[in-house]
PDB file of C-alpha atoms in Angstrom:
ATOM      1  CA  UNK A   1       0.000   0.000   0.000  1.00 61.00           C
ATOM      2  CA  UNK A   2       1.540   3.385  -1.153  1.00 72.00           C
ATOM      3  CA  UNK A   3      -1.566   5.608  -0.096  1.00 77.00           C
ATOM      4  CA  UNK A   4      -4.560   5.359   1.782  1.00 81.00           C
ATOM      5  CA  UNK A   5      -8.274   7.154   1.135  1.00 80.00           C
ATOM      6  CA  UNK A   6      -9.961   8.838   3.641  1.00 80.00           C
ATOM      7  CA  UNK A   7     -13.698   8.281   3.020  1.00 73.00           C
ATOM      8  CA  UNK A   8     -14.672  11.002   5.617  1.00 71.00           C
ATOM      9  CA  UNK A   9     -18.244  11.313   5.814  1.00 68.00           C
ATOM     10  CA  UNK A  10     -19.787   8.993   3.285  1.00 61.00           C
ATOM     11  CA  UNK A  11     -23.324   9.597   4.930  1.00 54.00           C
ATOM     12  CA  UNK A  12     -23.350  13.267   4.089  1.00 58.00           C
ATOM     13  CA  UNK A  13     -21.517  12.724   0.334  1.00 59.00           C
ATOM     14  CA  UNK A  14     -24.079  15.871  -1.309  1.00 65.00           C
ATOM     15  CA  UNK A  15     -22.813  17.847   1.616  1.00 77.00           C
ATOM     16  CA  UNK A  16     -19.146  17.841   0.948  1.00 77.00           C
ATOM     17  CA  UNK A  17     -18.400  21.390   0.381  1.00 83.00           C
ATOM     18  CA  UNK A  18     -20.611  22.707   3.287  1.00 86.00           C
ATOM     19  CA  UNK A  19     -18.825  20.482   5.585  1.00 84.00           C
ATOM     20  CA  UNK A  20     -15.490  21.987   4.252  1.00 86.00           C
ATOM     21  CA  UNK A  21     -16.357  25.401   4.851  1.00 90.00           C
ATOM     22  CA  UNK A  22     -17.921  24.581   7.751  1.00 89.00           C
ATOM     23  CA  UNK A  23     -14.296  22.985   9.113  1.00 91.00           C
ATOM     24  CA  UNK A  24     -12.795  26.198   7.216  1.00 92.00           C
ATOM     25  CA  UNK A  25     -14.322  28.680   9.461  1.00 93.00           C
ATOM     26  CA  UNK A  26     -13.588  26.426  12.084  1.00 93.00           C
ATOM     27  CA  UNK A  27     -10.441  26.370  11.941  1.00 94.00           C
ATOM     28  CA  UNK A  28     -10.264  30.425  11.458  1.00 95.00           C
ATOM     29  CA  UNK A  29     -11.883  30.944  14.324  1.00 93.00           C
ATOM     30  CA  UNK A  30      -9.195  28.584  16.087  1.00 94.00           C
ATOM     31  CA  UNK A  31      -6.396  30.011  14.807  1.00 94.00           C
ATOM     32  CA  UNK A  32      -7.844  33.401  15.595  1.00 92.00           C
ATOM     33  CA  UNK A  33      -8.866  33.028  18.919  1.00 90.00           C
ATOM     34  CA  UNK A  34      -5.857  31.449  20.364  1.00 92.00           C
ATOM     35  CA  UNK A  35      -3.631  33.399  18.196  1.00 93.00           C
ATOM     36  CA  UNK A  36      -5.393  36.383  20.552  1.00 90.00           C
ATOM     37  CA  UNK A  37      -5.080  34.701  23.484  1.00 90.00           C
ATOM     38  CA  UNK A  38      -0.879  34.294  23.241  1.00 92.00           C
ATOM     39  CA  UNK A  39      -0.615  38.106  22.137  1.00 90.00           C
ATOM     40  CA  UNK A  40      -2.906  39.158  25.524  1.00 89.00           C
ATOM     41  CA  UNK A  41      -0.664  36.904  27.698  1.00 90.00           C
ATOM     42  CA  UNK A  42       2.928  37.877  25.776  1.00 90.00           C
ATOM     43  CA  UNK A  43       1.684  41.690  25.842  1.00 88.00           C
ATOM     44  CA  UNK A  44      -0.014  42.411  29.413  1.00 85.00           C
ATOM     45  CA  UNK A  45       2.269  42.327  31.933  1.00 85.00           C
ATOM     46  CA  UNK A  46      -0.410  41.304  34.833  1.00 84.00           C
ATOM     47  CA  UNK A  47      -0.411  38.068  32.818  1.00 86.00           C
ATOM     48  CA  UNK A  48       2.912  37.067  33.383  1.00 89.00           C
ATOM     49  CA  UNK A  49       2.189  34.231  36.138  1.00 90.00           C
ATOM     50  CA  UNK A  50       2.644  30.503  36.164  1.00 91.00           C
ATOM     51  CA  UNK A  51      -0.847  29.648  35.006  1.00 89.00           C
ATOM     52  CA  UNK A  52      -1.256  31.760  32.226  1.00 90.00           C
ATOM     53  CA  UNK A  53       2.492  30.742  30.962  1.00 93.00           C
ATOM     54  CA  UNK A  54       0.631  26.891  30.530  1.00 93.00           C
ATOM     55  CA  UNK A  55      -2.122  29.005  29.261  1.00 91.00           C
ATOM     56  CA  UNK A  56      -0.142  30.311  26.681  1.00 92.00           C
ATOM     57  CA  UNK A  57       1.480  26.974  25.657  1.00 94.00           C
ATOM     58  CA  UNK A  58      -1.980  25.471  25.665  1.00 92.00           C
ATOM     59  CA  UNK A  59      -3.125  27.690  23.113  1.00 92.00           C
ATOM     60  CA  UNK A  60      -0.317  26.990  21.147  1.00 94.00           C
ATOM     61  CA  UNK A  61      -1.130  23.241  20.938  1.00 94.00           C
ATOM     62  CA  UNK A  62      -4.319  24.375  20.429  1.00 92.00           C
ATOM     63  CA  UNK A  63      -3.396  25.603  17.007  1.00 94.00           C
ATOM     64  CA  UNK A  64      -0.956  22.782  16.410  1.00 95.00           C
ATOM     65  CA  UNK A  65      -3.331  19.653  16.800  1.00 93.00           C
ATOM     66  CA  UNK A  66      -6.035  21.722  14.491  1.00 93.00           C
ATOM     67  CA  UNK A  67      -3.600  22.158  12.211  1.00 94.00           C
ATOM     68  CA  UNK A  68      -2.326  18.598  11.679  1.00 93.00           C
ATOM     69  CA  UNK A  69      -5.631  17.853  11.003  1.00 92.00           C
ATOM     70  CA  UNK A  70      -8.233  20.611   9.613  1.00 92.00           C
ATOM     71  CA  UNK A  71      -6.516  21.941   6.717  1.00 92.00           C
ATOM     72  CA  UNK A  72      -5.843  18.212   5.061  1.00 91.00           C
ATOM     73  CA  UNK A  73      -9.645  17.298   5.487  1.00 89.00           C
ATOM     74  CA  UNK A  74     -10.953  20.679   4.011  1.00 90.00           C
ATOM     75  CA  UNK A  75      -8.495  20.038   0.842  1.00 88.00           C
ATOM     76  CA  UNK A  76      -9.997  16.295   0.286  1.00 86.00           C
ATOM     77  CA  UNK A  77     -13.124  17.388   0.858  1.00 84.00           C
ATOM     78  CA  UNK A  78     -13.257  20.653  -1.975  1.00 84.00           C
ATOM     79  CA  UNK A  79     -10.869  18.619  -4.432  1.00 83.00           C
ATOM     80  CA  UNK A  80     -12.476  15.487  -4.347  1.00 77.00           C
ATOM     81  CA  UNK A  81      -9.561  13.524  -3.217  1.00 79.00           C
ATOM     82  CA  UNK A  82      -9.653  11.123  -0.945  1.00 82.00           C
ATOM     83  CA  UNK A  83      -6.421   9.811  -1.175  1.00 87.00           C
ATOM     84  CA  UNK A  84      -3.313  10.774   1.301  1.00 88.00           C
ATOM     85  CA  UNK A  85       0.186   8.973   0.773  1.00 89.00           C
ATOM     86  CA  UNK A  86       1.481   6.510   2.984  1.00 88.00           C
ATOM     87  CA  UNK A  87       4.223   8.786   4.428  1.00 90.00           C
ATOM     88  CA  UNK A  88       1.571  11.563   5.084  1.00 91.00           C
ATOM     89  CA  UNK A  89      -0.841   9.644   6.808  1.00 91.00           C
ATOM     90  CA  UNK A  90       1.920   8.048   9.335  1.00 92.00           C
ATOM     91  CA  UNK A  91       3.196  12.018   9.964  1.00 93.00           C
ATOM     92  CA  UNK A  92      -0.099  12.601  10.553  1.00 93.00           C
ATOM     93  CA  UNK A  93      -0.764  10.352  12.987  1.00 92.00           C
ATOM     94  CA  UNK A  94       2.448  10.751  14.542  1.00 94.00           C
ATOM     95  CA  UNK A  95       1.650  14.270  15.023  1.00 94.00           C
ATOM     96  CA  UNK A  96      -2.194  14.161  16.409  1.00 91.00           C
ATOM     97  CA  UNK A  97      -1.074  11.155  18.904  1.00 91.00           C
ATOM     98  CA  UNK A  98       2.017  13.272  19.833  1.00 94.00           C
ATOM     99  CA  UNK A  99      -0.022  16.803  20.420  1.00 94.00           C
ATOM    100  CA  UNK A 100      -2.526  14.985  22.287  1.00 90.00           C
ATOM    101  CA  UNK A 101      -0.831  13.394  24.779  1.00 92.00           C
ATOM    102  CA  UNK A 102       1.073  16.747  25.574  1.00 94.00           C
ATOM    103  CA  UNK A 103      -2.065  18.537  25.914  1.00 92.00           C
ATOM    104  CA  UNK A 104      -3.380  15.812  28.177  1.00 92.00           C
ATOM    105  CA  UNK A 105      -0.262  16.248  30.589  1.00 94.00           C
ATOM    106  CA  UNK A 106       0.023  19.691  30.243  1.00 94.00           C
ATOM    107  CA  UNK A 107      -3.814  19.833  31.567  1.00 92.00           C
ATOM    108  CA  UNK A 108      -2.663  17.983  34.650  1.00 93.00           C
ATOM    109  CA  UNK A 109       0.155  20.241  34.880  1.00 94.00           C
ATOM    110  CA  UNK A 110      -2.367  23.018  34.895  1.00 92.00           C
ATOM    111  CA  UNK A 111      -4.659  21.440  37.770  1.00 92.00           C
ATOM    112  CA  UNK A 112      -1.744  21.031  39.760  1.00 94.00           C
ATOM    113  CA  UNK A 113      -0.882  24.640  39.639  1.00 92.00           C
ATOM    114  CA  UNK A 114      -4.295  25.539  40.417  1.00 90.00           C
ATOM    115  CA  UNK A 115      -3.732  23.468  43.502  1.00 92.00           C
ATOM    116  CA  UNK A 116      -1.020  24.969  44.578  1.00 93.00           C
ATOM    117  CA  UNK A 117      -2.303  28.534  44.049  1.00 90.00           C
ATOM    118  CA  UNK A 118      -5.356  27.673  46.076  1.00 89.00           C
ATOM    119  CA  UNK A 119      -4.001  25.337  49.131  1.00 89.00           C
ATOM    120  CA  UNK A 120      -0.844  27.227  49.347  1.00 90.00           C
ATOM    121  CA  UNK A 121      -1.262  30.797  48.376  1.00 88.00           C
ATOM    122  CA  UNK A 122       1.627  32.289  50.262  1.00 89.00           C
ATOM    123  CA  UNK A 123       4.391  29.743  49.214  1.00 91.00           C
ATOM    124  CA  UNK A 124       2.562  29.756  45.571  1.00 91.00           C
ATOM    125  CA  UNK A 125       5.370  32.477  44.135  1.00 90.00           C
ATOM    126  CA  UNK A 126       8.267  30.755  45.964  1.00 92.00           C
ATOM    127  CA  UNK A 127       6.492  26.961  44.761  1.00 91.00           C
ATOM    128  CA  UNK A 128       6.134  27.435  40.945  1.00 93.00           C
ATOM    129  CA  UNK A 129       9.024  29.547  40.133  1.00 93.00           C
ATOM    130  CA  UNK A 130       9.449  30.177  36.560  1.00 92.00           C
ATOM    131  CA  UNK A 131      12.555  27.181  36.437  1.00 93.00           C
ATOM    132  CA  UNK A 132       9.741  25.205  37.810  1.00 94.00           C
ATOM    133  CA  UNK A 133       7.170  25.869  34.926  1.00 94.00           C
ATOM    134  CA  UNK A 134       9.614  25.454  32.412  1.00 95.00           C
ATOM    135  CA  UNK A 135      11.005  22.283  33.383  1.00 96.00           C
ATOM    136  CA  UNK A 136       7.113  20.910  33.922  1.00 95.00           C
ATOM    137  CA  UNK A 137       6.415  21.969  30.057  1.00 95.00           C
ATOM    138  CA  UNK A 138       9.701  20.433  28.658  1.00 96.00           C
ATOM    139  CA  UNK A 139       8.488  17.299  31.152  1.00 95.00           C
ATOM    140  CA  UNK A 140       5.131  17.458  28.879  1.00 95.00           C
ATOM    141  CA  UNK A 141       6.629  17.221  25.489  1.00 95.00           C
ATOM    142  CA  UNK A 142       9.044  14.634  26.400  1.00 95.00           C
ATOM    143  CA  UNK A 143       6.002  12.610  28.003  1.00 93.00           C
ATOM    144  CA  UNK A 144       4.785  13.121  24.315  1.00 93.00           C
ATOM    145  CA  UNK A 145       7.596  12.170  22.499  1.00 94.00           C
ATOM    146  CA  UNK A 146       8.116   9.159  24.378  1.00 92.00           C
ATOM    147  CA  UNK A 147       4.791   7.886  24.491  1.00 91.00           C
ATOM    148  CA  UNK A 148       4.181   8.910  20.342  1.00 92.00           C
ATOM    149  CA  UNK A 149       7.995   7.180  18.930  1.00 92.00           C
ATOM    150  CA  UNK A 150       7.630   3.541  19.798  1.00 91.00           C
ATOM    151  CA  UNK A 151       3.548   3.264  18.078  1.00 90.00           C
ATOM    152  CA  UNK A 152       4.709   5.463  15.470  1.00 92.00           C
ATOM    153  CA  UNK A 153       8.006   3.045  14.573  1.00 92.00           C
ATOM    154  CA  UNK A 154       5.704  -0.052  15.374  1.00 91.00           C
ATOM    155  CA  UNK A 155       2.852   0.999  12.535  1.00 90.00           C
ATOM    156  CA  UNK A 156       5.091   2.168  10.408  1.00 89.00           C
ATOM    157  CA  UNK A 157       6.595  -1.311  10.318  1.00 89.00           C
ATOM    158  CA  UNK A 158       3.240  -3.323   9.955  1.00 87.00           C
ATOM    159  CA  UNK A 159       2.108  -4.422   6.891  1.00 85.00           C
ATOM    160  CA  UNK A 160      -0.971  -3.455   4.281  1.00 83.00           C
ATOM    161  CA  UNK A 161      -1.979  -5.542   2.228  1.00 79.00           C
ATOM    162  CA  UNK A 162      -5.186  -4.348  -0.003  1.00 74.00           C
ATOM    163  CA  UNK A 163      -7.353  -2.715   2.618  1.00 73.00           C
ATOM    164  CA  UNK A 164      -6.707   0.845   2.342  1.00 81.00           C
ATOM    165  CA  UNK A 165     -10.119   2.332   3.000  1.00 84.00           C
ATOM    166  CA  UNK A 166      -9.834   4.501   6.363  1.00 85.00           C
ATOM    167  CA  UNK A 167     -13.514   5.441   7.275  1.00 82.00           C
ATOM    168  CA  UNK A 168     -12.443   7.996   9.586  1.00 84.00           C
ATOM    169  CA  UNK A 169     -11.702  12.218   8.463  1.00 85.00           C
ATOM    170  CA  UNK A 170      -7.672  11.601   9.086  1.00 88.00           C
ATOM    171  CA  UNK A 171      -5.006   9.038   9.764  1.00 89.00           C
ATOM    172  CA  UNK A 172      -6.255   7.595  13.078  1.00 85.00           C
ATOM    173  CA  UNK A 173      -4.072   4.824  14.716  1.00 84.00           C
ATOM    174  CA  UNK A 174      -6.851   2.951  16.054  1.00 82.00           C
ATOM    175  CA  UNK A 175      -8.076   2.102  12.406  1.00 83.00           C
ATOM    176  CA  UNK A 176      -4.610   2.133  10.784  1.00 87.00           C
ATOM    177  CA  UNK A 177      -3.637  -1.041  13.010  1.00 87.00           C
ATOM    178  CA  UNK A 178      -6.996  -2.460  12.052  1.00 85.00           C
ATOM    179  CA  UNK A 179      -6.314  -2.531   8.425  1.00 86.00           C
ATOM    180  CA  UNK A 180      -2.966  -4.277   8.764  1.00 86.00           C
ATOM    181  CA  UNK A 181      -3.248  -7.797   7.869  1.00 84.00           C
ATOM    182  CA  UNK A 182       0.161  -8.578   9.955  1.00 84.00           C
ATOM    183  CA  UNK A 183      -0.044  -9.442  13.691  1.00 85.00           C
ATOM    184  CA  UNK A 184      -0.769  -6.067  15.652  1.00 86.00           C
ATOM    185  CA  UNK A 185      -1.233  -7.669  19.308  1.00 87.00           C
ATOM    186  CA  UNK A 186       2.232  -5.795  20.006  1.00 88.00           C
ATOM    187  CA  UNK A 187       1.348  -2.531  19.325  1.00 89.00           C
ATOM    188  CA  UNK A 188      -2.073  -2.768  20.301  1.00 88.00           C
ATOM    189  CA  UNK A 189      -0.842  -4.077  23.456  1.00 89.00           C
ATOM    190  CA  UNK A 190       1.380  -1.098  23.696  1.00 89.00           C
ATOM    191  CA  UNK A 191      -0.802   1.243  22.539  1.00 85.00           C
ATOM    192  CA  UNK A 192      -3.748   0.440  25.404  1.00 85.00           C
ATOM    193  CA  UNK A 193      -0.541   0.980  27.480  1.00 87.00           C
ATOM    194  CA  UNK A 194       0.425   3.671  26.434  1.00 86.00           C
ATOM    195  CA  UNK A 195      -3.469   5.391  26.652  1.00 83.00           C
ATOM    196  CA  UNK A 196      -3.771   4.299  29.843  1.00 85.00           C
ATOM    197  CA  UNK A 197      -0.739   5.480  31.815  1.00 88.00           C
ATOM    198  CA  UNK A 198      -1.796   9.194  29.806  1.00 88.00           C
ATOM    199  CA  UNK A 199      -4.704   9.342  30.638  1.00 85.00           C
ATOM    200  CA  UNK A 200      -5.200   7.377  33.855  1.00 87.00           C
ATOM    201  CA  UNK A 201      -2.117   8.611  35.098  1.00 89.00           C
ATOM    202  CA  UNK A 202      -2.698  12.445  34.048  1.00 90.00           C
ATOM    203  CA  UNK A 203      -6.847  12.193  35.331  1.00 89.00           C
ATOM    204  CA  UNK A 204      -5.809  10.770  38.760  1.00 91.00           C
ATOM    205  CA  UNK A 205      -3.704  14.082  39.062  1.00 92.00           C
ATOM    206  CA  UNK A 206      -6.351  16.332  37.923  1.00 91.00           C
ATOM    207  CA  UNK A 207      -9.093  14.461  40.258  1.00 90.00           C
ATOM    208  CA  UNK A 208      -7.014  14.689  43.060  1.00 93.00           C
ATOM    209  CA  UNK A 209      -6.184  17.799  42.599  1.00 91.00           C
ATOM    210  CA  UNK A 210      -9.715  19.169  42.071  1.00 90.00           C
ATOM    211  CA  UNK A 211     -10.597  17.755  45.458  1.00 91.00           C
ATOM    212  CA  UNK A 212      -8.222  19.190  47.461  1.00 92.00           C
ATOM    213  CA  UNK A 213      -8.849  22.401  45.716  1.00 89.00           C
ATOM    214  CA  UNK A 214     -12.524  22.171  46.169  1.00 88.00           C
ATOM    215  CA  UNK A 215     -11.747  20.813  49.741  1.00 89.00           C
ATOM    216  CA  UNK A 216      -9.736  23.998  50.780  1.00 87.00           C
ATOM    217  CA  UNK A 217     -12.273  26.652  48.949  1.00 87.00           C
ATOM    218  CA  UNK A 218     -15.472  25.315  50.785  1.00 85.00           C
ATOM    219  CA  UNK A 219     -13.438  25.994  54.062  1.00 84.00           C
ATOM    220  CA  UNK A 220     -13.013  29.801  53.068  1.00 81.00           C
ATOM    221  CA  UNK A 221     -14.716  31.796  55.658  1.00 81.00           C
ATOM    222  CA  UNK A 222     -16.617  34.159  52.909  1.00 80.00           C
ATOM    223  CA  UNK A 223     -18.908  33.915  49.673  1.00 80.00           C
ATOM    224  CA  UNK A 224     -17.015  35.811  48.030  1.00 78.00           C
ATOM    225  CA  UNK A 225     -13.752  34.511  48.626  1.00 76.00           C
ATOM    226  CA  UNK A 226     -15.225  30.903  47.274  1.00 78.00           C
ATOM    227  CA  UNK A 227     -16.268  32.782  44.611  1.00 79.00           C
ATOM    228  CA  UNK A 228     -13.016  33.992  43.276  1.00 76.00           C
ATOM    229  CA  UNK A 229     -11.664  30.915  43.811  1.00 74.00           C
ATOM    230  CA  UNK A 230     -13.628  28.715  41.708  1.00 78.00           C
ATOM    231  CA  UNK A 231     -13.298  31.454  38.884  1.00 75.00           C
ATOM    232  CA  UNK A 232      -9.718  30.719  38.834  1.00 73.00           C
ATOM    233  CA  UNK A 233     -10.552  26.834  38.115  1.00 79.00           C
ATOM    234  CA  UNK A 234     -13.814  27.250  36.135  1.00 78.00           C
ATOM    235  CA  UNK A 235     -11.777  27.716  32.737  1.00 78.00           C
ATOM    236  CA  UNK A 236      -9.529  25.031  33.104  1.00 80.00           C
ATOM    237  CA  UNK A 237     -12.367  22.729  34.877  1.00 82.00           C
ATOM    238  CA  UNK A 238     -14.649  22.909  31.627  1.00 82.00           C
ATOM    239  CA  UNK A 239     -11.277  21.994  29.425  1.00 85.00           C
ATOM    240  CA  UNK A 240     -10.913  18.835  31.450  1.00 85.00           C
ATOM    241  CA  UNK A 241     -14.596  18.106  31.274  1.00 84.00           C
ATOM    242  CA  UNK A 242     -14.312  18.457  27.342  1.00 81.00           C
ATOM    243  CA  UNK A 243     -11.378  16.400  26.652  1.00 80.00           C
ATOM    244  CA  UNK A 244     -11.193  13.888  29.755  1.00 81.00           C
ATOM    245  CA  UNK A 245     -15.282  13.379  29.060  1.00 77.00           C
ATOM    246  CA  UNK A 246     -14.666  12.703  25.144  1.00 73.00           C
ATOM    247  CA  UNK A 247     -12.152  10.758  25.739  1.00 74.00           C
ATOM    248  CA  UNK A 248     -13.868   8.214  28.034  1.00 70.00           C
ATOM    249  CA  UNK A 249     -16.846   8.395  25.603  1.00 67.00           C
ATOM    250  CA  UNK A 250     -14.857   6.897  23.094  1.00 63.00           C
ATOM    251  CA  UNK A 251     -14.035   3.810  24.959  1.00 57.00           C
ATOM    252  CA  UNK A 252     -16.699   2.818  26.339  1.00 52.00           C
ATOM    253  CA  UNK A 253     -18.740   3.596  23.394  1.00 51.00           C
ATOM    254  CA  UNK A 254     -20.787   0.167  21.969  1.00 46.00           C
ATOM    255  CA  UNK A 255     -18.789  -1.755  19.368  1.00 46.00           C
ATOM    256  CA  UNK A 256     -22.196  -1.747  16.785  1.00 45.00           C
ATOM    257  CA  UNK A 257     -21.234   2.034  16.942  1.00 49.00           C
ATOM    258  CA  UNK A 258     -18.111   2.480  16.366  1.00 60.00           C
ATOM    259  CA  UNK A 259     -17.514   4.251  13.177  1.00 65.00           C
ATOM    260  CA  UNK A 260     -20.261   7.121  14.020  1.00 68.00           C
ATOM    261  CA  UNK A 261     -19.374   7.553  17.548  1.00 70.00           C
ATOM    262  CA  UNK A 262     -16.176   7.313  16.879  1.00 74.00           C
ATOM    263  CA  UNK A 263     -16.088  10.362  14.447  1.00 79.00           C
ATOM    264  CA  UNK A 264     -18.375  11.862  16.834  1.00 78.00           C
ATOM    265  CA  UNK A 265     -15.703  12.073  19.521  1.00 78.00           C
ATOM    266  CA  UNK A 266     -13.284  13.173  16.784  1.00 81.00           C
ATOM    267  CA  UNK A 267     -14.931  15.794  16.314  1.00 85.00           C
ATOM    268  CA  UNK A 268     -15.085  17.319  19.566  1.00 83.00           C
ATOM    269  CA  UNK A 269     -11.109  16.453  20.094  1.00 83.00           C
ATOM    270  CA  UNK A 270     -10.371  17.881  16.804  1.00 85.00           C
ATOM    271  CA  UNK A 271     -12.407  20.837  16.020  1.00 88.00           C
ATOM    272  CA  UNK A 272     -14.772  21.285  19.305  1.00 87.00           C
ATOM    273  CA  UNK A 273     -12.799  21.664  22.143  1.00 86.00           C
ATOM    274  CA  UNK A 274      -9.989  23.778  20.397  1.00 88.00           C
ATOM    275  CA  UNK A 275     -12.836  25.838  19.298  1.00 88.00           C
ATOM    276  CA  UNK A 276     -14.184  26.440  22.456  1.00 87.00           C
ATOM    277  CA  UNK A 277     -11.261  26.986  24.489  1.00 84.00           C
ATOM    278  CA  UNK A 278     -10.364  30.637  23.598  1.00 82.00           C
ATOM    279  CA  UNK A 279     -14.589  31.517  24.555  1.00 83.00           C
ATOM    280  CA  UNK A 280     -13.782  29.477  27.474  1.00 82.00           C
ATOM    281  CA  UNK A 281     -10.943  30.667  28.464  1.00 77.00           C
ATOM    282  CA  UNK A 282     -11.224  34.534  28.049  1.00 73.00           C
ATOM    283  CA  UNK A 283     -15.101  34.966  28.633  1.00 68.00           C
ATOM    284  CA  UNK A 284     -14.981  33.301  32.247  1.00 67.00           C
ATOM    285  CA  UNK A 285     -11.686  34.651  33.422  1.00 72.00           C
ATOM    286  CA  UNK A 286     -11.894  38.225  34.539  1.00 73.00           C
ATOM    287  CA  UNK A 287      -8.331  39.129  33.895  1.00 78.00           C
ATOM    288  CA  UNK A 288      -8.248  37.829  30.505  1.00 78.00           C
ATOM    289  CA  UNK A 289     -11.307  39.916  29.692  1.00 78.00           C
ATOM    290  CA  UNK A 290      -9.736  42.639  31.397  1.00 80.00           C
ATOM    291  CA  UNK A 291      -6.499  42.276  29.089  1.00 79.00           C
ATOM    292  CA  UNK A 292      -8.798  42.034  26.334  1.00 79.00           C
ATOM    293  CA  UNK A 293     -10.862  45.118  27.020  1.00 80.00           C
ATOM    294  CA  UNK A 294      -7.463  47.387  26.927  1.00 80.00           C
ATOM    295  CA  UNK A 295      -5.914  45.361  23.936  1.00 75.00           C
ATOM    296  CA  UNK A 296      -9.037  46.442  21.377  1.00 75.00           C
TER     297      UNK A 296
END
């Protein structure tokens, strides 16, 4: 096999170019929000702080993971072409697989700082110096790399015989290793692994985080003091609801179902949740709206 077709969304066939300008603004609005969101943070001094530094990087990967995918499936879909070499589709997956699992570390990264902001306000500036948050995000991409180059060597090396129909919008692992006709209990083995020290590992730290953090803001003494508190998390709390809650969707989802609710789930880890997160994050955080009142 030198190329693979992505059939996309055979269903809605008629509909092509609507869906591609529909994933065209999309992705404009993604790039434009989050785009906005690293200027406020790199130009407003007030913004300078631990939390909005992962902010910042957040956004970033924001754009990155959108990218790897978005522009590819608006192309097939207004050309007509289906197919994507086999080269391609392997970057591509390396790339989604690799973005993802950063973002899903860097989340927990996030909650912890939230935790220590909130349990430990005094010590917070001392805590998460800025050697601190650097050496947490360079421990998030390498958690990425690591977890992305083994899978990535391991399908490249399996083998394809005819079947090179991928039902799916992009180069998704998941069905890749399905159309192999060579043995793939390795690197599914490795793969289920893999997904489950990520995200296990990374939603244990959120959870537990979010409890102490909800345990020390119900023992504030005043309304408003809660208040502010759970501002600070709101943002960040709705993220992890997004992308945790798709996540889980998708594997639990029934098996007579899997091609629908698995685009389904895509969807809202490709093109929802980036979408959402700029709204999210500026619209229910009072100093981003503040930084964005005197940047227009």
């Amino acid at each position: 096999v030198t190329e693979f077709l992505l059939l996309g969304f055979p269903s809605l066939h008629h509909q092509e170019y609507l869906i591609a300008i529909t994933f065209l603004a999309s992705y404009l609005v993604i790039l434009v929000g989050n785009l906005l969101i690293i200027a406020l943070i790199l130009s407003d001094r007030d913004l300078h702080r631990p939390m909005y530094f992962f902010l910042c990087n957040l956004s970033s990967l924001e754009i990155f993971f959108a990218t790897s995918i978005i522009p590819k499936t608006v192309a097939s879909l207004l050309m007509g072409s289906k197919a994507i070499s086999y080269p391609a589709c392997l970057t591509q997956f390396y790339f989604c697989t690799f973005l993802g699992v950063i973002e899903f570390v860097l989340l927990a990264v996030m909650s912890y700082d939230r935790y220590v902001a909130i349990c430990y306000p005094l010590q917070y500036p001392m805590l998460m110096n800025s050697q601190l948050c650097v050496q947490l995000l360079l421990g998030s991409w390498t958690a990425g790399f690591l977890a992305t180059i083994v899978p990535t060597v391991l399908v490249a090396r399996l083998s394809f015989c005819n079947a090179n129909h991928i039902d799916h919008f992009f180069c998704d692992g998941v069905l890749l290793i399905k159309l192999s006709c060579a043995d793939t209990r390795t690197v599914e083995l490795i793969n289920f692994v893999n997904a489950f020290i990520i995200l296990f590992g990374s939603l244990v730290m959120t959870a537990m985080s979010y409890l102490y953090i909800i345990n020390t803001i119900l023992r504030l003494p005043s309304a408003s003091s809660r208040n502010k508190a759970f501002s600070t998390c709101s943002s960040h709390f709705t993220i992890v609801i997004l992308g945790y809650g798709s996540c889980i969707f998708q594997y639990v989802q029934p098996s007579s179902h899997h091609t629908s609710y698995y685009k389904m789930v895509a969807l809202i880890n490709t093109v929802v949740t980036p979408l959402m997160s700029p709204f999210i994050f500026s619209l229910r955080n009072e100093q981003m709206k503040k930084a964005l009142k005197v940047g227009l």
